[in-house]
Amino acid sequence: MLLRHTPAESPVDRQALTINPAKTCQPIGAMYAALGVHNCMPHSHGSQGCCSYHRSMLTRHYKEPVMAATSAFTEGASVFGGQANLVEALQNIFTVYNPDVVAIHTTCLSETIGDDIKQISGKAIETGKVPEGKVVLLANTPSYVGSHVTGFSTMVKGMVDGLSTATAETKLDVLNLIPGYVEPSDMEELKRLTGLLGVKTIMFPDTSSVLNGPMTGKFSMYPTGGTTIEELRATGDSRATVALGPLASTAAATALEKKCQVPPTILELPIGLTATDKFIDTVRRLAGVDVPELINQERGQLLDVMTDMHQYTYGRKVAIAGDPDHIVSLVDFLVTLDMQPIHIVSGTPGKATEQRLQESLKKIGRPVNIKIPGDLYQLHQWIQQEPVDLIIGGTHCKYFARDEDIPLLRFGFPIVDRIGHQYFPNVGYKGGLRLLEKILNIIMDRQDRDAPEESFELVM
Ligand code: SF4
C-alpha cells in the first residue's frame, strides 16, 4: 500500500492545506499555449528551476523535446529586479535562436518582486534588442493563483492583445477557433471536422505538428506546426470566434471582441455526444453550411456503441480528477451513458464549474461529492468511504488506484506514464468513440478478471 497513511476520514476539516494537488502551475499552461505559435520561443521570466520543471513536465507528457528560454534569476535579480536579465535574454534569443516570436510569461518570483514585463519588453524594443518584424507576447502567470489552465488562458489572451488587428472594412468569411486546453490530437481533430464542414478557420493556438510531430531524423528548433504571426493578426478580420472551454478560452475571445469587434460564441469542450452536437451546430450556423454525411455517420457510430453497450456502462460509479473544462463535458458524457460520477475534484478554482456540474448531476438522483478546488488526497478518502468502478484522471491517480485495486483511465494533464493522448483525440464523435471504447474495455477486462468460472463469458 503506497498511500497506506491516507485515512478514510480526516480528523480535522482541512481549509488551507492542499495534499497531492490536482493541478500544476500557471507557467506550464502559458508555455504550452506559446508552443502553439509557429516559430515561437517560450520564455520564462524567473529562475532556471521553474523553467526546467515546466519544460520537463511538457516533455514527459508529450515525449517530445520542449524548447524554452529563461531569465535565469540569481540572488541579485531576485532582490534588485529582473529587468537587465530579460533585456539581455531577448537580445540573445533573437540573435542565437532567431524565432519570429518570443512569448514571455512570469513566475511566482518575478511577480512577487513586482517586475513589469510590459515595461521591460518595451525598453528592449526601444533599445533595439528586438529586431524589426519580430514579436514579443506577454502573460502574467504567478502560480500562487490559478493553475496551468489559467496560465494557458492568459497566454492565449496575450496573443490577441499583442497581434490581433482589424484591417478590413467588412469581416472576412473566416471563423476563429480557440480550441481550449486540449491535446495536439484534439486540435487536429477540430481542424478535420471544420474542414469536413468546408469552413475556413484560424485556430489559435495550434500545437498539432509541434508536440506530436513525426520522427524525421533531422533536428528542427521550430517544428512545422503552430499558428503563424500573419494568421494571428488576421484573427481581427474574422467573422466570428468559436471559443471552446469557458475557462481556457473566454478571456481571449472577449478580448478579441473588445479589440476588433469579432463576436464570440463560448462553448463547452466538444467531448461526448451532446457537446459535439453543439459544436457542429454552432459552426454550421455561423458559417451557413450543411453538415456532410460523413459527420452524420461518425455521430451515428458513436450513438450505436452507446446504445449497444449500455448494459456495461449503466450504474457504474466513477471518481474523477481533472481540469474544469474537461470534467464539465466528461461528466455530461458519463451521465448520458447512465454512469454515476460520484466523487469529483479539480485543483483549478471556479464556482461556475461546480454549479455546472451540479446541473448535469441532478439526473443521477443521488448525492455526489464535489470539491473545487480539491486535491487527490480528498479524492482518495472519498473512494475509501464509497468505492467506485473506475477512476478517471492524470497519472498521479495511479497510486491510490493501485492501493484500492480500481482501474484508472488516464485522461487530462499530466499523463507521463502512457502514450496515445498526443495522437488520438478525445473531442468530436471520433474522440467520443475512442473514449467510450477505453471505458468499455476497462470495465469488460475487469469483469473477465473477476468473473467466477461458471459465468466467465466468451461473448460480451
Ligand atoms: S509554482 Fe511558482 S516557483 Fe514553483 S515552479 Fe511554478 S512558477 Fe516556479
Coordinates of C-alpha atoms and ligand atoms in Angstrom, one line a residue:
M1 CA 0.0 0.0 0.0
L2 CA 1.8 3.1 -1.2
L3 CA -0.7 5.5 0.4
R4 CA -1.5 3.4 3.5
H5 CA -1.2 6.6 5.7
T6 CA -4.2 8.2 4.0
P7 CA -7.1 7.7 6.4
A8 CA -10.7 7.3 5.1
E9 CA -11.8 10.2 7.3
S10 CA -9.8 13.3 8.3
P11 CA -9.8 14.2 12.0
V12 CA -10.0 17.9 11.0
D13 CA -11.7 19.8 8.3
R14 CA -8.8 21.0 6.1
Q15 CA -9.2 24.6 4.9
A16 CA -5.8 25.9 3.8
L17 CA -3.7 22.8 3.3
T18 CA -3.5 21.0 -0.1
I19 CA -2.1 17.5 -0.2
N20 CA -1.3 16.0 -3.6
P21 CA -2.7 18.8 -5.7
A22 CA -4.9 18.1 -8.7
K23 CA -3.3 20.8 -10.9
T24 CA 0.1 22.1 -12.0
C25 CA 1.4 25.7 -12.2
Q26 CA 0.3 28.6 -14.4
P27 CA 3.5 28.9 -16.5
I28 CA 3.2 25.3 -17.8
G29 CA -0.1 26.3 -19.5
A30 CA 1.4 29.5 -20.8
M31 CA 4.4 27.6 -22.2
Y32 CA 2.1 25.0 -23.8
A33 CA 0.0 27.8 -25.4
A34 CA 3.2 29.6 -26.7
L35 CA 4.3 26.3 -28.4
G36 CA 1.2 26.6 -30.5
V37 CA 2.6 29.6 -32.3
H38 CA 4.8 29.0 -35.3
N39 CA 8.5 29.8 -34.8
C40 CA 7.9 30.9 -31.2
M41 CA 10.3 30.6 -28.3
P42 CA 8.5 30.5 -24.9
H43 CA 10.4 32.5 -22.3
S44 CA 10.2 32.0 -18.6
H45 CA 10.9 35.2 -16.6
G46 CA 12.1 33.7 -13.4
S47 CA 14.7 31.3 -12.1
Q48 CA 16.1 28.4 -14.0
G49 CA 14.4 25.8 -11.8
C50 CA 10.9 26.9 -12.7
C51 CA 11.7 26.8 -16.4
S52 CA 13.3 23.3 -16.1
Y53 CA 10.3 22.0 -14.3
H54 CA 7.9 23.4 -16.8
R55 CA 9.8 22.1 -19.8
S56 CA 10.3 18.6 -18.2
M57 CA 6.6 18.3 -17.4
L58 CA 5.7 19.1 -21.0
T59 CA 8.4 16.8 -22.3
R60 CA 7.3 13.9 -20.2
H61 CA 3.7 14.4 -21.2
Y62 CA 4.4 14.7 -24.9
K63 CA 7.6 12.6 -25.2
E64 CA 8.9 15.4 -27.4
P65 CA 11.7 17.9 -26.7
V66 CA 10.3 21.2 -25.4
M67 CA 12.4 24.3 -26.0
A68 CA 12.1 27.4 -23.8
A69 CA 14.4 30.1 -22.6
T70 CA 14.7 31.6 -19.1
S71 CA 15.8 34.9 -17.5
A72 CA 17.9 32.8 -15.1
F73 CA 17.3 34.8 -12.0
T74 CA 20.0 34.6 -9.3
E75 CA 20.1 36.3 -5.9
G76 CA 20.9 39.7 -7.5
A77 CA 17.9 39.6 -9.9
S78 CA 15.7 38.3 -7.1
V79 CA 16.5 41.4 -5.0
F80 CA 17.0 44.2 -7.5
G81 CA 14.6 43.0 -10.2
G82 CA 15.0 41.1 -13.4
Q83 CA 15.0 43.9 -16.0
A84 CA 18.6 43.5 -17.0
N85 CA 18.3 39.7 -17.3
L86 CA 15.2 40.0 -19.5
V87 CA 16.6 42.7 -21.8
E88 CA 19.8 40.7 -22.3
A89 CA 17.8 37.4 -22.7
L90 CA 15.7 38.9 -25.5
Q91 CA 18.8 40.1 -27.4
N92 CA 20.4 36.7 -27.0
I93 CA 17.3 34.7 -28.0
F94 CA 16.7 36.7 -31.2
T95 CA 20.5 36.6 -32.1
V96 CA 21.1 33.0 -31.4
Y97 CA 17.8 31.2 -32.0
N98 CA 16.1 33.5 -34.4
P99 CA 12.4 32.9 -33.6
D100 CA 9.6 35.0 -35.1
V101 CA 8.0 35.4 -31.6
V102 CA 9.2 35.3 -28.0
A103 CA 6.3 34.6 -25.7
I104 CA 7.2 35.8 -22.2
H105 CA 5.4 34.5 -19.1
T106 CA 6.2 35.4 -15.5
T107 CA 6.7 33.0 -12.5
C108 CA 6.0 33.3 -8.7
L109 CA 9.3 35.0 -8.1
S110 CA 9.2 37.7 -10.8
E111 CA 5.6 38.5 -9.9
T112 CA 6.4 38.7 -6.2
I113 CA 9.2 41.2 -6.7
G114 CA 6.9 43.2 -9.0
D115 CA 8.7 43.0 -12.3
D116 CA 6.6 44.8 -15.0
I117 CA 7.2 42.7 -18.2
K118 CA 5.3 45.2 -20.4
Q119 CA 7.6 48.0 -19.4
I120 CA 10.7 45.8 -19.6
S121 CA 9.9 44.4 -23.1
G122 CA 9.0 48.0 -24.2
K123 CA 12.5 49.0 -23.1
A124 CA 14.0 46.1 -25.1
I125 CA 12.1 47.2 -28.2
E126 CA 13.1 50.8 -27.7
T127 CA 16.8 50.0 -27.4
G128 CA 16.8 47.8 -30.5
K129 CA 17.1 44.4 -28.7
V130 CA 14.1 43.1 -30.6
P131 CA 14.8 43.1 -34.3
E132 CA 12.4 44.7 -36.8
G133 CA 9.4 42.5 -37.6
K134 CA 9.8 40.3 -34.6
V135 CA 7.2 40.0 -31.9
V136 CA 7.1 39.8 -28.1
L137 CA 4.0 38.3 -26.4
L138 CA 3.3 38.7 -22.7
A139 CA 1.4 36.8 -20.0
N140 CA 1.4 37.4 -16.2
T141 CA 1.3 33.9 -14.7
P142 CA 2.1 33.9 -10.9
S143 CA 1.5 30.4 -9.8
Y144 CA 0.1 31.1 -6.3
V145 CA -3.2 31.8 -8.1
G146 CA -5.0 29.7 -10.8
S147 CA -3.4 26.7 -12.5
H148 CA -1.9 25.6 -15.8
V149 CA -5.4 26.2 -17.3
T150 CA -5.5 29.9 -16.3
G151 CA -1.9 30.3 -17.5
F152 CA -2.9 28.9 -20.9
S153 CA -5.9 31.3 -21.0
T154 CA -3.7 34.3 -20.1
M155 CA -1.1 33.5 -22.8
V156 CA -3.9 33.0 -25.5
K157 CA -5.3 36.4 -24.5
G158 CA -1.7 37.7 -24.8
M159 CA -1.8 36.6 -28.5
V160 CA -4.9 38.7 -29.1
D161 CA -3.5 41.7 -27.1
G162 CA -0.2 41.5 -29.0
L163 CA -1.2 40.7 -32.5
S164 CA -4.9 40.6 -33.5
T165 CA -5.7 43.6 -35.8
A166 CA -8.9 44.6 -37.6
T167 CA -7.9 45.9 -41.0
A168 CA -10.8 45.0 -43.4
E169 CA -14.0 47.2 -43.6
T170 CA -16.1 44.1 -43.7
K171 CA -15.3 40.9 -41.9
L172 CA -14.0 38.0 -43.9
D173 CA -15.6 34.6 -44.3
V174 CA -13.3 33.0 -41.7
L175 CA -14.1 31.7 -38.2
N176 CA -11.6 31.9 -35.4
L177 CA -11.4 28.7 -33.4
I178 CA -9.9 28.8 -29.9
P179 CA -9.5 25.1 -29.1
G180 CA -9.1 25.4 -25.3
Y181 CA -6.5 23.4 -23.2
V182 CA -6.7 20.2 -25.3
E183 CA -4.1 17.9 -26.8
P184 CA -2.5 18.4 -30.2
S185 CA -4.5 15.4 -31.4
D186 CA -7.7 17.2 -30.4
M187 CA -6.7 20.3 -32.3
E188 CA -6.0 18.2 -35.3
E189 CA -9.5 16.6 -35.0
L190 CA -11.2 20.0 -34.6
K191 CA -9.5 21.1 -37.9
R192 CA -10.5 17.9 -39.6
L193 CA -14.2 18.5 -38.6
T194 CA -14.3 22.1 -39.7
G195 CA -12.5 21.0 -42.9
L196 CA -15.3 18.5 -43.5
L197 CA -17.8 21.2 -42.9
G198 CA -16.0 23.3 -45.5
V199 CA -15.4 26.2 -43.2
K200 CA -12.2 28.3 -43.3
T201 CA -10.8 28.7 -39.8
I202 CA -7.9 30.2 -37.9
M203 CA -7.1 28.1 -34.9
F204 CA -5.0 29.6 -32.2
P205 CA -3.0 28.3 -30.5
D206 CA -2.4 25.1 -32.5
T207 CA 0.1 22.6 -31.1
S208 CA -0.6 19.9 -33.7
S209 CA 2.6 19.0 -35.7
V210 CA 4.5 20.7 -32.8
L211 CA 4.1 18.3 -30.0
N212 CA 3.0 15.2 -31.9
G213 CA 5.3 15.5 -35.0
P214 CA 6.9 12.7 -36.9
M215 CA 10.4 11.3 -36.5
T216 CA 12.3 12.8 -39.5
G217 CA 15.8 12.1 -38.4
K218 CA 16.6 15.8 -38.5
F219 CA 16.6 18.3 -35.6
S220 CA 14.5 21.4 -36.0
M221 CA 14.4 24.1 -33.4
Y222 CA 10.9 25.1 -34.6
P223 CA 8.6 22.3 -35.8
T224 CA 6.3 22.8 -38.8
G225 CA 3.1 23.4 -36.9
G226 CA 1.7 26.4 -35.0
T227 CA -0.4 29.4 -35.8
T228 CA 1.7 32.0 -37.8
I229 CA 2.0 35.7 -36.9
E230 CA 0.1 36.6 -40.1
E231 CA -2.8 34.3 -39.0
L232 CA -2.8 35.7 -35.5
R233 CA -3.0 39.3 -36.9
A234 CA -5.8 38.2 -39.3
T235 CA -8.0 37.0 -36.4
G236 CA -9.2 40.6 -36.1
D237 CA -10.8 40.4 -39.5
S238 CA -12.7 37.1 -39.0
R239 CA -16.5 37.0 -39.0
A240 CA -16.8 35.3 -35.6
T241 CA -14.9 33.4 -32.9
V242 CA -15.9 30.0 -31.5
A243 CA -14.1 29.6 -28.2
L244 CA -14.1 26.1 -26.7
G245 CA -13.8 25.6 -22.9
P246 CA -15.1 28.6 -21.0
L247 CA -12.2 28.7 -18.5
A248 CA -9.4 28.4 -21.1
S249 CA -10.8 30.4 -23.9
T250 CA -13.2 33.1 -22.8
A251 CA -10.6 35.7 -21.9
A252 CA -9.1 35.7 -25.4
A253 CA -12.5 35.6 -27.2
T254 CA -13.9 38.5 -25.2
A255 CA -10.6 40.5 -25.7
L256 CA -10.9 39.9 -29.4
E257 CA -14.5 41.2 -29.4
K258 CA -13.4 44.3 -27.5
K259 CA -10.3 45.0 -29.6
C260 CA -11.6 44.0 -33.1
Q261 CA -15.4 43.6 -32.8
V262 CA -15.3 39.9 -33.6
P263 CA -18.4 38.4 -31.9
P264 CA -17.6 35.3 -29.7
T265 CA -19.6 32.1 -29.1
I266 CA -18.3 30.3 -26.0
L267 CA -18.9 26.6 -25.9
E268 CA -18.0 23.7 -23.6
L269 CA -15.3 21.4 -24.9
P270 CA -16.8 19.0 -27.6
I271 CA -16.2 15.8 -25.6
G272 CA -19.0 13.4 -25.9
L273 CA -22.2 13.3 -28.0
T274 CA -24.1 16.4 -26.8
A275 CA -21.2 18.8 -26.5
T276 CA -20.0 17.7 -30.0
D277 CA -23.5 18.3 -31.4
K278 CA -23.5 21.8 -30.0
F279 CA -20.0 22.5 -31.6
I280 CA -21.0 21.1 -35.0
D281 CA -24.3 23.0 -34.9
T282 CA -22.7 26.3 -33.9
V283 CA -20.0 26.1 -36.7
R284 CA -22.7 25.1 -39.2
R285 CA -24.9 28.0 -38.2
L286 CA -22.2 30.7 -38.1
A287 CA -20.7 29.6 -41.4
G288 CA -24.0 28.9 -43.1
V289 CA -23.1 25.4 -44.3
D290 CA -24.7 22.0 -44.2
V291 CA -23.4 19.1 -42.2
P292 CA -21.9 16.4 -44.6
E293 CA -22.9 12.8 -44.5
L294 CA -19.5 11.7 -43.1
I295 CA -20.0 13.7 -39.9
N296 CA -23.6 12.3 -39.5
Q297 CA -22.1 8.8 -40.0
E298 CA -19.5 9.4 -37.3
R299 CA -22.2 10.6 -34.9
G300 CA -24.3 7.6 -35.7
Q301 CA -21.4 5.2 -34.9
L302 CA -20.9 6.8 -31.5
L303 CA -24.6 6.6 -30.7
D304 CA -24.7 3.0 -31.9
V305 CA -21.9 1.9 -29.5
M306 CA -23.5 3.9 -26.7
T307 CA -26.8 2.1 -27.0
D308 CA -25.3 -1.4 -27.9
M309 CA -23.1 -1.5 -24.8
H310 CA -25.3 0.4 -22.4
Q311 CA -25.6 -2.6 -20.0
Y312 CA -21.8 -2.3 -19.3
T313 CA -21.9 1.4 -18.5
Y314 CA -25.3 1.6 -16.7
G315 CA -24.9 2.4 -13.0
R316 CA -21.1 2.3 -12.9
K317 CA -19.6 4.5 -10.3
V318 CA -16.8 6.9 -11.3
A319 CA -14.3 9.1 -9.5
I320 CA -12.8 12.0 -11.5
A321 CA -9.9 14.4 -11.1
G322 CA -9.3 16.9 -13.9
D323 CA -9.4 20.4 -15.2
P324 CA -12.8 22.3 -15.1
D325 CA -13.4 22.5 -18.9
H326 CA -12.6 18.8 -19.3
I327 CA -14.7 17.5 -16.4
V328 CA -17.8 19.5 -17.2
S329 CA -18.0 17.9 -20.7
L330 CA -16.8 14.5 -19.4
V331 CA -19.4 14.3 -16.6
D332 CA -22.1 15.2 -19.1
F333 CA -21.0 12.4 -21.3
L334 CA -20.8 9.9 -18.5
V335 CA -24.3 10.9 -17.3
T336 CA -25.5 10.3 -20.9
L337 CA -24.1 6.8 -20.7
D338 CA -26.0 6.3 -17.4
M339 CA -22.8 6.1 -15.4
Q340 CA -22.6 7.7 -12.0
P341 CA -19.7 10.2 -11.4
I342 CA -19.9 10.4 -7.6
H343 CA -16.6 11.8 -6.5
I344 CA -15.2 14.8 -8.4
V345 CA -12.2 17.1 -7.7
S346 CA -10.5 19.8 -9.7
G347 CA -7.5 21.7 -8.5
T348 CA -8.4 24.8 -10.5
P349 CA -10.8 27.1 -8.6
G350 CA -14.1 28.2 -10.0
K351 CA -17.6 28.4 -8.6
A352 CA -19.2 28.3 -12.1
T353 CA -17.7 24.8 -12.7
E354 CA -19.3 23.4 -9.6
Q355 CA -22.7 24.9 -10.4
R356 CA -22.5 23.5 -14.0
L357 CA -21.5 20.0 -12.7
Q358 CA -24.4 20.0 -10.2
E359 CA -26.8 20.8 -13.2
S360 CA -25.6 17.6 -15.1
L361 CA -25.5 15.5 -12.0
K362 CA -29.2 16.2 -11.0
K363 CA -30.1 13.5 -13.4
I364 CA -28.3 10.7 -11.5
G365 CA -30.6 11.3 -8.5
R366 CA -28.2 10.7 -5.6
P367 CA -25.8 12.9 -3.6
V368 CA -22.4 13.5 -5.1
N369 CA -19.1 14.7 -3.6
I370 CA -17.6 17.7 -5.5
K371 CA -14.6 19.8 -4.3
I372 CA -13.3 22.7 -6.3
P373 CA -10.6 23.4 -5.6
G374 CA -9.9 20.0 -4.2
D375 CA -7.0 17.6 -4.1
L376 CA -6.2 14.0 -4.8
Y377 CA -5.9 13.2 -1.1
Q378 CA -9.5 14.1 -0.7
L379 CA -10.5 12.1 -3.7
H380 CA -8.7 9.0 -2.3
Q381 CA -10.5 9.5 1.1
W382 CA -13.9 9.6 -0.7
I383 CA -13.0 6.5 -2.7
Q384 CA -12.2 4.6 0.6
Q385 CA -15.6 5.7 2.0
E386 CA -17.5 4.7 -1.1
P387 CA -15.5 2.6 -3.7
V388 CA -16.0 3.2 -7.4
D389 CA -15.8 1.0 -10.6
L390 CA -13.5 3.4 -12.4
I391 CA -11.2 6.3 -11.7
I392 CA -10.6 8.9 -14.5
G393 CA -7.7 11.3 -14.1
G394 CA -4.0 12.0 -14.8
T395 CA -1.0 9.8 -13.9
H396 CA -0.9 11.0 -10.3
C397 CA -4.0 9.0 -9.6
K398 CA -2.2 5.7 -10.2
Y399 CA -1.0 5.4 -6.6
F400 CA -4.4 5.3 -5.0
A401 CA -5.9 3.4 -8.0
R402 CA -3.3 0.6 -7.2
D403 CA -3.9 0.7 -3.5
E404 CA -7.7 0.4 -3.9
D405 CA -7.5 -2.0 -6.9
I406 CA -9.6 0.2 -9.1
P407 CA -8.9 0.6 -12.8
L408 CA -7.6 4.0 -13.9
L409 CA -8.4 5.7 -17.2
R410 CA -5.7 8.2 -17.9
F411 CA -7.3 11.5 -19.0
G412 CA -6.2 15.1 -18.9
F413 CA -2.9 16.6 -17.8
P414 CA -0.3 15.3 -17.0
I415 CA -0.1 11.8 -18.4
V416 CA 3.6 10.8 -18.0
D417 CA 3.3 7.0 -17.9
R418 CA 1.3 6.2 -21.1
I419 CA 1.2 7.3 -24.7
G420 CA -1.7 7.9 -27.1
H421 CA -3.1 11.2 -25.9
Q422 CA -0.7 13.1 -28.3
Y423 CA -2.1 11.1 -31.3
F424 CA -5.7 10.1 -30.7
P425 CA -8.3 12.7 -29.9
N426 CA -11.0 12.8 -27.2
V427 CA -13.0 15.6 -28.9
G428 CA -15.6 15.1 -31.7
Y429 CA -17.6 12.0 -32.4
K430 CA -14.4 10.0 -33.2
G431 CA -12.9 11.2 -29.9
G432 CA -16.0 10.3 -28.0
L433 CA -16.0 6.8 -29.6
R434 CA -12.3 6.3 -28.5
L435 CA -13.1 7.4 -25.0
L436 CA -16.1 5.1 -24.8
E437 CA -14.0 2.2 -26.2
K438 CA -11.4 2.8 -23.5
I439 CA -14.1 2.9 -20.7
L440 CA -15.8 -0.3 -22.0
N441 CA -12.5 -2.2 -22.4
I442 CA -11.6 -1.3 -18.8
I443 CA -15.0 -2.4 -17.5
M444 CA -15.0 -5.6 -19.6
D445 CA -11.4 -6.5 -18.7
R446 CA -12.3 -6.2 -15.0
Q447 CA -15.4 -8.3 -15.5
D448 CA -13.3 -11.1 -17.2
R449 CA -10.7 -10.9 -14.4
D450 CA -13.2 -11.2 -11.6
A451 CA -15.8 -13.5 -13.1
P452 CA -16.2 -16.9 -11.4
E453 CA -15.6 -19.8 -13.7
E454 CA -19.3 -20.6 -14.2
S455 CA -20.1 -17.1 -15.5
F456 CA -16.9 -16.4 -17.5
E457 CA -18.4 -15.2 -20.8
L458 CA -17.0 -15.8 -24.3
V459 CA -19.3 -13.3 -26.0
M460 CA -19.8 -10.0 -24.3
Ligands
SF4_1 S1 4.9 27.2 -8.5 FE1 6.0 29.1 -8.9 S2 8.0 28.8 -8.1 FE2 7.1 26.7 -8.4 S3 7.7 26.1 -10.4 FE3 5.7 27.1 -10.6 S4 6.2 29.2 -11.1 FE4 8.1 28.3 -10.3

